[in-house]
Amino acid sequence: MGAVRKVLHLKYQSLGPYESFLEELLMSSQDFKPEFWYLKEAANGRKSPVDSRKFESLSRLWSCADISSFDLIHAHFGTSALLALPLVYRDKLPLVVSFYGHDFTAFPRRWLGLGGFLLRRVFKEATTLIAMSKPMGQELIRLGAPGFKIEIGLPGLRKVGFRKDPVTRVDRLLMGSALKEKKNHALVLRSLRLLKDRGLKLRLWILGDGPLKPALEVMVRSLGIQGQVGFEGSYCGTSELYRYFRGSDLFLHPSKRARNGDGEGVPTAILEALGAGMPVLTSKHAGLDQVFSDSVLTVNEHSVEELSSTLARLCTRPEILHPYQIRAQLWAQEHLNPRDLLLTREAIYSRALEGIKKNTPGFSLS
């Protein structure tokens, strides 16, 4: 048996409260032993499930001699990959970079475009760039990434262990995400007000916490829908998610582009809902309609009227959701098998180590 190959997973912050996908990724390994390094503790973060190491400064990270024990570096978020570049230059290790959301949407606009310049350095020096979907891969190309370096791969995904029974009514809605502008809670709240004016009083549970919570609470009061909306706080455990999936009829995630440019990759919350057989309503933002095809309902991310009309129709005819539930589980079986996710990722690692370049031109914009 050959020597165990080691992967250094590198991230600026420790695992955040909504980064269960990274926790699952770190826990799943076969031919590569993972270790996790970071510089800053995330607020209300998750504990690393593998050996981890915190550095007090960039200089200590960059001068660390232990890097020589690793076979490759896997940076999580394009922004974290900037931390890895000095190590790549010094130790000549292959660099695999996973992109997730803000790192390729908002970051390129930072500092009058300097963020985009820095990201192009990552594109140049990285061995492999992992996108979560084809639309994301196409966006990376638009930013200057070489198509032949792009691979498609989803991170890990926790299993909720729940299969939603066929929905028989639609009056209990669920949102689960960080309370950020791109998650588009405001669109849903305005739709609830419009539906209330039309005689429909739907209930909404909002799971999660974040910088927009005070503003959203004010919005709920100003719209006069206090009795319909519950802010349930942050969540981490699968048992909590199970309870809310069980008690709700429809999962909402109508993402949009934030004013600072922040956008989505492929939201983990949607993947978890699909895996549980929940009917999901999202938007056409970031090509999510292409990613999930007919497994989800989609609305315009800016249209209160379209969302309200769709919800009103579902309240009248909940059986519309039954084929979406079936297709959700089929999509999850095809795309979210933990074993397949692991094998795909470790195959990417092996190709990076062997320096294999694709014989095809990779992604195109067509």
Short mmCIF file of C-alpha atoms in Angstrom, two decimals:
data_model
loop_
_atom_site.label_atom_id
_atom_site.label_comp_id
_atom_site.label_asym_id
_atom_site.label_seq_id
_atom_site.Cartn_x
_atom_site.Cartn_y
_atom_site.Cartn_z
CA MET A 1 0.00 0.00 0.00
CA GLY A 2 1.36 3.43 -0.94
CA ALA A 3 1.89 6.32 1.42
CA VAL A 4 -1.23 8.24 2.43
CA ARG A 5 -1.61 11.45 0.46
CA LYS A 6 -2.45 14.56 2.44
CA VAL A 7 -4.60 17.56 1.51
CA LEU A 8 -4.31 20.93 3.21
CA HIS A 9 -7.75 22.55 3.28
CA LEU A 10 -7.13 26.29 3.60
CA LYS A 11 -9.67 28.99 4.48
CA TYR A 12 -9.40 32.52 5.85
CA GLN A 13 -11.99 31.88 8.57
CA SER A 14 -12.88 28.72 10.44
CA LEU A 15 -16.09 26.97 9.43
CA GLY A 16 -19.02 29.39 9.51
CA PRO A 17 -22.42 28.59 11.04
CA TYR A 18 -23.97 27.89 7.61
CA GLU A 19 -21.05 25.94 6.18
CA SER A 20 -22.28 22.43 6.89
CA PHE A 21 -21.25 21.61 3.31
CA LEU A 22 -17.58 22.17 4.24
CA GLU A 23 -17.95 20.21 7.45
CA GLU A 24 -19.29 17.27 5.45
CA LEU A 25 -16.56 17.65 2.83
CA LEU A 26 -13.83 17.48 5.47
CA MET A 27 -15.37 14.39 7.07
CA SER A 28 -15.52 12.43 3.82
CA SER A 29 -12.21 11.08 2.59
CA GLN A 30 -10.85 7.87 1.12
CA ASP A 31 -7.41 8.21 -0.48
CA PHE A 32 -6.53 11.65 0.87
CA LYS A 33 -6.09 12.60 4.51
CA PRO A 34 -7.50 16.09 5.22
CA GLU A 35 -6.19 18.79 7.54
CA PHE A 36 -7.78 22.23 7.98
CA TRP A 37 -5.85 25.50 8.43
CA TYR A 38 -7.29 28.97 8.99
CA LEU A 39 -6.42 32.40 10.35
CA LYS A 40 -9.56 33.80 11.98
CA GLU A 41 -12.32 32.34 14.12
CA ALA A 42 -15.78 32.67 12.55
CA ALA A 43 -18.51 34.04 14.80
CA ASN A 44 -20.79 31.23 16.01
CA GLY A 45 -18.76 28.89 13.83
CA ARG A 46 -18.70 25.13 13.48
CA LYS A 47 -15.98 22.93 14.95
CA SER A 48 -13.67 21.31 12.43
CA PRO A 49 -14.28 17.55 12.26
CA VAL A 50 -10.62 16.91 11.30
CA ASP A 51 -7.24 18.03 12.60
CA SER A 52 -7.11 21.81 12.39
CA ARG A 53 -4.62 24.59 12.99
CA LYS A 54 -5.13 28.29 13.60
CA PHE A 55 -2.41 30.79 12.61
CA GLU A 56 -2.01 34.12 14.34
CA SER A 57 -0.77 35.93 11.24
CA LEU A 58 -0.12 35.56 7.54
CA SER A 59 3.63 35.62 8.15
CA ARG A 60 3.39 32.57 10.41
CA LEU A 61 1.28 30.76 7.84
CA TRP A 62 3.63 31.56 4.99
CA SER A 63 6.76 30.63 6.96
CA CYS A 64 5.36 27.32 8.23
CA ALA A 65 7.69 24.46 7.32
CA ASP A 66 4.98 21.81 7.84
CA ILE A 67 3.53 22.62 4.44
CA SER A 68 6.08 20.22 2.96
CA SER A 69 4.17 17.28 4.45
CA PHE A 70 1.17 17.93 2.18
CA ASP A 71 0.66 16.75 -1.39
CA LEU A 72 -1.71 19.51 -2.46
CA ILE A 73 -3.66 22.53 -1.23
CA HIS A 74 -7.43 22.87 -1.51
CA ALA A 75 -8.46 26.49 -0.92
CA HIS A 76 -12.11 27.11 -0.11
CA PHE A 77 -13.35 30.34 -1.72
CA GLY A 78 -11.32 32.16 -4.33
CA THR A 79 -10.49 34.80 -1.74
CA SER A 80 -8.85 32.20 0.52
CA ALA A 81 -6.77 31.04 -2.43
CA LEU A 82 -4.90 34.35 -2.26
CA LEU A 83 -3.50 33.17 1.08
CA ALA A 84 -2.17 30.05 -0.61
CA LEU A 85 -0.25 31.72 -3.45
CA PRO A 86 3.02 32.30 -1.51
CA LEU A 87 2.95 28.64 -0.43
CA VAL A 88 2.36 27.53 -4.02
CA TYR A 89 5.25 29.66 -5.26
CA ARG A 90 7.59 28.39 -2.52
CA ASP A 91 6.68 24.72 -2.27
CA LYS A 92 5.42 24.06 -5.82
CA LEU A 93 2.27 22.33 -4.59
CA PRO A 94 -0.78 21.88 -6.82
CA LEU A 95 -3.53 24.33 -5.88
CA VAL A 96 -7.21 23.35 -6.15
CA VAL A 97 -9.67 26.20 -5.57
CA SER A 98 -13.40 25.81 -4.86
CA PHE A 99 -15.68 28.78 -5.59
CA TYR A 100 -18.96 29.25 -3.77
CA GLY A 101 -20.62 32.66 -4.19
CA HIS A 102 -19.35 36.05 -3.06
CA ASP A 103 -15.81 35.15 -4.11
CA PHE A 104 -16.66 35.32 -7.81
CA THR A 105 -19.62 37.73 -7.70
CA ALA A 106 -18.92 40.56 -5.23
CA PHE A 107 -15.15 40.23 -4.75
CA PRO A 108 -14.09 41.08 -8.34
CA ARG A 109 -15.67 44.54 -7.87
CA ARG A 110 -13.80 45.30 -4.67
CA TRP A 111 -11.29 48.15 -4.46
CA LEU A 112 -12.13 49.62 -7.89
CA GLY A 113 -11.56 46.30 -9.62
CA LEU A 114 -8.42 45.23 -7.75
CA GLY A 115 -10.36 42.19 -6.52
CA GLY A 116 -10.78 41.06 -10.13
CA PHE A 117 -7.06 41.51 -10.78
CA LEU A 118 -6.19 39.40 -7.72
CA LEU A 119 -8.67 36.74 -8.78
CA ARG A 120 -6.99 36.49 -12.17
CA ARG A 121 -3.72 35.73 -10.35
CA VAL A 122 -5.52 32.84 -8.68
CA PHE A 123 -6.81 31.65 -12.06
CA LYS A 124 -3.27 31.70 -13.44
CA GLU A 125 -1.52 29.88 -10.59
CA ALA A 126 -4.20 27.34 -9.64
CA THR A 127 -4.01 23.85 -11.07
CA THR A 128 -7.77 23.32 -10.89
CA LEU A 129 -10.80 25.57 -10.37
CA ILE A 130 -13.91 23.85 -9.00
CA ALA A 131 -17.29 25.36 -9.89
CA MET A 132 -20.51 24.06 -8.37
CA SER A 133 -22.46 24.27 -11.64
CA LYS A 134 -22.04 24.94 -15.34
CA PRO A 135 -23.45 28.51 -15.04
CA MET A 136 -20.82 29.16 -12.35
CA GLY A 137 -18.12 27.75 -14.61
CA GLN A 138 -19.25 30.05 -17.41
CA GLU A 139 -19.09 33.03 -15.06
CA LEU A 140 -15.54 32.13 -14.05
CA ILE A 141 -14.59 32.12 -17.73
CA ARG A 142 -16.11 35.58 -18.13
CA LEU A 143 -13.87 36.73 -15.29
CA GLY A 144 -10.79 35.39 -17.06
CA ALA A 145 -10.45 31.77 -15.91
CA PRO A 146 -9.05 29.29 -18.47
CA GLY A 147 -11.80 26.87 -19.40
CA PHE A 148 -9.51 23.84 -19.34
CA LYS A 149 -8.85 24.35 -15.61
CA ILE A 150 -12.52 24.26 -14.60
CA GLU A 151 -14.08 21.14 -13.09
CA ILE A 152 -17.65 20.75 -11.86
CA GLY A 153 -18.12 19.39 -8.35
CA LEU A 154 -20.44 19.90 -5.41
CA PRO A 155 -19.06 19.90 -1.84
CA GLY A 156 -20.31 17.61 0.90
CA LEU A 157 -23.94 17.54 1.99
CA ARG A 158 -25.43 16.43 5.30
CA LYS A 159 -28.30 13.96 5.11
CA VAL A 160 -31.41 15.20 6.85
CA GLY A 161 -32.83 11.68 6.93
CA PHE A 162 -36.36 12.75 6.06
CA ARG A 163 -38.72 12.29 3.12
CA LYS A 164 -41.57 14.77 2.90
CA ASP A 165 -44.99 13.22 2.38
CA PRO A 166 -47.00 14.57 -0.56
CA VAL A 167 -48.09 18.10 0.28
CA THR A 168 -51.84 18.44 0.81
CA ARG A 169 -51.96 22.16 1.61
CA VAL A 170 -49.80 25.23 1.25
CA ASP A 171 -50.05 27.66 4.13
CA ARG A 172 -46.78 27.11 6.05
CA LEU A 173 -43.71 28.48 4.28
CA LEU A 174 -40.05 28.03 5.26
CA MET A 175 -36.88 29.99 4.50
CA GLY A 176 -33.48 28.83 5.76
CA SER A 177 -30.32 30.85 5.16
CA ALA A 178 -28.16 33.64 6.50
CA LEU A 179 -30.13 36.89 6.68
CA LYS A 180 -28.36 38.63 3.80
CA GLU A 181 -29.65 40.77 0.96
CA LYS A 182 -29.03 38.14 -1.73
CA LYS A 183 -31.34 35.67 0.02
CA ASN A 184 -34.24 38.02 -0.82
CA HIS A 185 -36.35 37.75 2.34
CA ALA A 186 -37.80 41.18 1.56
CA LEU A 187 -39.47 39.86 -1.62
CA VAL A 188 -41.21 37.14 0.37
CA LEU A 189 -42.37 39.54 3.09
CA ARG A 190 -43.87 41.93 0.53
CA SER A 191 -45.62 39.00 -1.12
CA LEU A 192 -47.17 37.99 2.20
CA ARG A 193 -48.58 41.50 2.57
CA LEU A 194 -50.03 41.39 -0.94
CA LEU A 195 -51.59 38.00 -0.31
CA LYS A 196 -53.02 39.21 2.99
CA ASP A 197 -54.72 42.05 1.14
CA ARG A 198 -56.25 39.39 -1.10
CA GLY A 199 -57.54 37.35 1.82
CA LEU A 200 -54.74 34.78 2.16
CA LYS A 201 -52.79 34.72 5.43
CA LEU A 202 -49.79 32.44 4.98
CA ARG A 203 -47.32 31.72 7.76
CA LEU A 204 -43.57 31.98 7.29
CA TRP A 205 -40.75 30.56 9.40
CA ILE A 206 -37.38 32.25 8.87
CA LEU A 207 -34.43 30.11 9.96
CA GLY A 208 -31.09 31.83 10.24
CA ASP A 209 -29.42 34.95 11.53
CA GLY A 210 -27.38 37.73 10.02
CA PRO A 211 -26.88 41.47 9.49
CA LEU A 212 -30.33 42.11 8.01
CA LYS A 213 -32.34 40.74 10.92
CA PRO A 214 -33.15 44.14 12.54
CA ALA A 215 -34.21 45.62 9.20
CA LEU A 216 -36.36 42.61 8.39
CA GLU A 217 -38.06 42.76 11.79
CA VAL A 218 -38.87 46.43 11.17
CA MET A 219 -40.20 45.52 7.73
CA VAL A 220 -42.50 42.86 9.18
CA ARG A 221 -43.99 45.42 11.57
CA SER A 222 -44.38 48.09 8.90
CA LEU A 223 -46.16 45.63 6.61
CA GLY A 224 -48.49 44.57 9.41
CA ILE A 225 -47.74 40.84 9.14
CA GLN A 226 -46.29 40.29 12.64
CA GLY A 227 -48.61 37.38 13.39
CA GLN A 228 -47.60 35.56 10.22
CA VAL A 229 -43.79 35.62 10.46
CA GLY A 230 -41.53 33.91 12.97
CA PHE A 231 -37.81 34.58 13.24
CA GLU A 232 -36.53 31.25 14.52
CA GLY A 233 -32.86 32.14 14.96
CA SER A 234 -29.77 30.37 13.66
CA TYR A 235 -29.63 26.62 13.28
CA CYS A 236 -26.92 24.03 12.81
CA GLY A 237 -28.28 20.61 13.69
CA THR A 238 -30.03 18.24 11.30
CA SER A 239 -32.66 17.50 13.93
CA GLU A 240 -33.79 21.12 13.86
CA LEU A 241 -33.90 21.12 10.08
CA TYR A 242 -35.89 17.88 10.14
CA ARG A 243 -38.45 19.48 12.46
CA TYR A 244 -38.96 22.53 10.24
CA PHE A 245 -39.12 20.49 7.04
CA ARG A 246 -41.73 18.29 8.67
CA GLY A 247 -43.82 21.26 9.78
CA SER A 248 -43.74 23.29 6.56
CA ASP A 249 -45.29 22.87 3.14
CA LEU A 250 -42.96 24.77 0.80
CA PHE A 251 -39.30 25.83 0.95
CA LEU A 252 -38.56 29.30 -0.42
CA HIS A 253 -35.18 30.53 -1.65
CA PRO A 254 -35.80 33.26 -4.28
CA SER A 255 -32.21 34.53 -4.42
CA LYS A 256 -31.16 37.76 -6.12
CA ARG A 257 -28.05 39.78 -6.86
CA ALA A 258 -27.29 42.12 -3.94
CA ARG A 259 -26.41 45.76 -4.50
CA ASN A 260 -22.73 45.08 -3.76
CA GLY A 261 -22.71 42.40 -6.46
CA ASP A 262 -22.94 39.44 -4.08
CA GLY A 263 -24.68 36.50 -5.71
CA GLU A 264 -25.24 32.78 -5.32
CA GLY A 265 -23.36 29.71 -6.38
CA VAL A 266 -25.59 26.71 -5.62
CA PRO A 267 -27.22 27.26 -2.20
CA THR A 268 -26.73 24.36 0.19
CA ALA A 269 -30.15 25.02 1.71
CA ILE A 270 -31.80 24.18 -1.61
CA LEU A 271 -29.76 20.98 -1.94
CA GLU A 272 -30.77 19.88 1.56
CA ALA A 273 -34.43 20.60 0.84
CA LEU A 274 -34.34 18.66 -2.43
CA GLY A 275 -32.65 15.76 -0.67
CA ALA A 276 -35.55 15.66 1.78
CA GLY A 277 -38.16 15.69 -0.97
CA MET A 278 -39.34 19.19 -0.08
CA PRO A 279 -41.03 21.20 -2.81
CA VAL A 280 -38.78 24.19 -3.51
CA LEU A 281 -39.48 27.59 -5.01
CA THR A 282 -36.44 29.57 -6.07
CA SER A 283 -35.56 32.20 -8.69
CA LYS A 284 -33.81 32.28 -12.05
CA HIS A 285 -30.86 34.07 -10.45
CA ALA A 286 -27.36 32.69 -11.18
CA GLY A 287 -28.75 30.05 -13.52
CA LEU A 288 -30.53 28.17 -10.72
CA ASP A 289 -33.34 27.36 -13.15
CA GLN A 290 -30.76 25.66 -15.39
CA VAL A 291 -29.12 23.81 -12.51
CA PHE A 292 -32.34 22.35 -11.11
CA SER A 293 -34.43 22.37 -14.28
CA ASP A 294 -37.98 21.12 -13.64
CA SER A 295 -37.18 19.91 -10.11
CA VAL A 296 -38.06 23.31 -8.63
CA LEU A 297 -40.50 26.13 -9.25
CA THR A 298 -38.90 29.43 -10.27
CA VAL A 299 -40.03 33.06 -10.22
CA ASN A 300 -38.49 36.37 -11.21
CA GLU A 301 -36.26 37.50 -8.35
CA HIS A 302 -37.65 41.05 -8.47
CA SER A 303 -41.39 40.39 -9.00
CA VAL A 304 -43.58 40.54 -5.91
CA GLU A 305 -46.61 40.02 -8.13
CA GLU A 306 -45.24 36.83 -9.72
CA LEU A 307 -44.31 35.31 -6.37
CA SER A 308 -47.68 36.26 -4.86
CA SER A 309 -49.61 34.84 -7.80
CA THR A 310 -47.61 31.60 -7.69
CA LEU A 311 -48.22 31.17 -3.97
CA ALA A 312 -51.92 31.93 -4.38
CA ARG A 313 -52.19 29.28 -7.12
CA LEU A 314 -50.42 26.70 -4.95
CA CYS A 315 -52.74 27.44 -2.03
CA THR A 316 -55.69 26.62 -4.28
CA ARG A 317 -54.08 23.62 -5.97
CA PRO A 318 -51.39 22.07 -3.70
CA GLU A 319 -51.35 18.94 -5.88
CA ILE A 320 -49.31 20.97 -8.38
CA LEU A 321 -46.34 20.35 -6.07
CA HIS A 322 -46.51 16.54 -6.15
CA PRO A 323 -44.47 16.04 -9.38
CA TYR A 324 -41.94 18.59 -8.10
CA GLN A 325 -41.46 16.50 -4.96
CA ILE A 326 -40.86 13.38 -7.03
CA ARG A 327 -38.42 15.15 -9.34
CA ALA A 328 -36.65 16.70 -6.33
CA GLN A 329 -35.84 13.26 -4.94
CA LEU A 330 -34.75 11.99 -8.35
CA TRP A 331 -32.45 15.01 -8.80
CA ALA A 332 -30.98 14.42 -5.35
CA GLN A 333 -30.39 10.71 -6.06
CA GLU A 334 -28.57 11.58 -9.29
CA HIS A 335 -26.48 14.51 -8.07
CA LEU A 336 -26.12 14.26 -4.28
CA ASN A 337 -24.99 10.73 -3.57
CA PRO A 338 -22.27 11.16 -0.88
CA ARG A 339 -20.11 8.41 -2.35
CA ASP A 340 -20.24 9.99 -5.81
CA LEU A 341 -19.39 13.43 -4.42
CA LEU A 342 -16.36 11.98 -2.64
CA LEU A 343 -15.10 10.07 -5.68
CA THR A 344 -15.54 13.11 -7.92
CA ARG A 345 -13.54 15.30 -5.56
CA GLU A 346 -10.72 12.82 -5.07
CA ALA A 347 -10.52 12.22 -8.83
CA ILE A 348 -10.02 15.98 -9.19
CA TYR A 349 -7.22 15.79 -6.63
CA SER A 350 -5.57 12.92 -8.51
CA ARG A 351 -5.67 14.79 -11.81
CA ALA A 352 -4.21 17.87 -10.13
CA LEU A 353 -1.35 15.80 -8.70
CA GLU A 354 -0.63 14.12 -12.00
CA GLY A 355 -0.70 17.41 -13.88
CA ILE A 356 -3.14 16.03 -16.40
CA LYS A 357 -4.59 18.65 -18.72
CA LYS A 358 -7.85 18.07 -20.49
CA ASN A 359 -7.67 17.35 -24.21
CA THR A 360 -10.92 19.24 -24.68
CA PRO A 361 -11.26 23.03 -24.65
CA GLY A 362 -13.29 22.86 -21.43
CA PHE A 363 -16.14 25.25 -20.86
CA SER A 364 -17.34 27.77 -23.39
CA LEU A 365 -19.78 30.65 -23.21
CA SER A 366 -22.07 29.16 -25.84
#
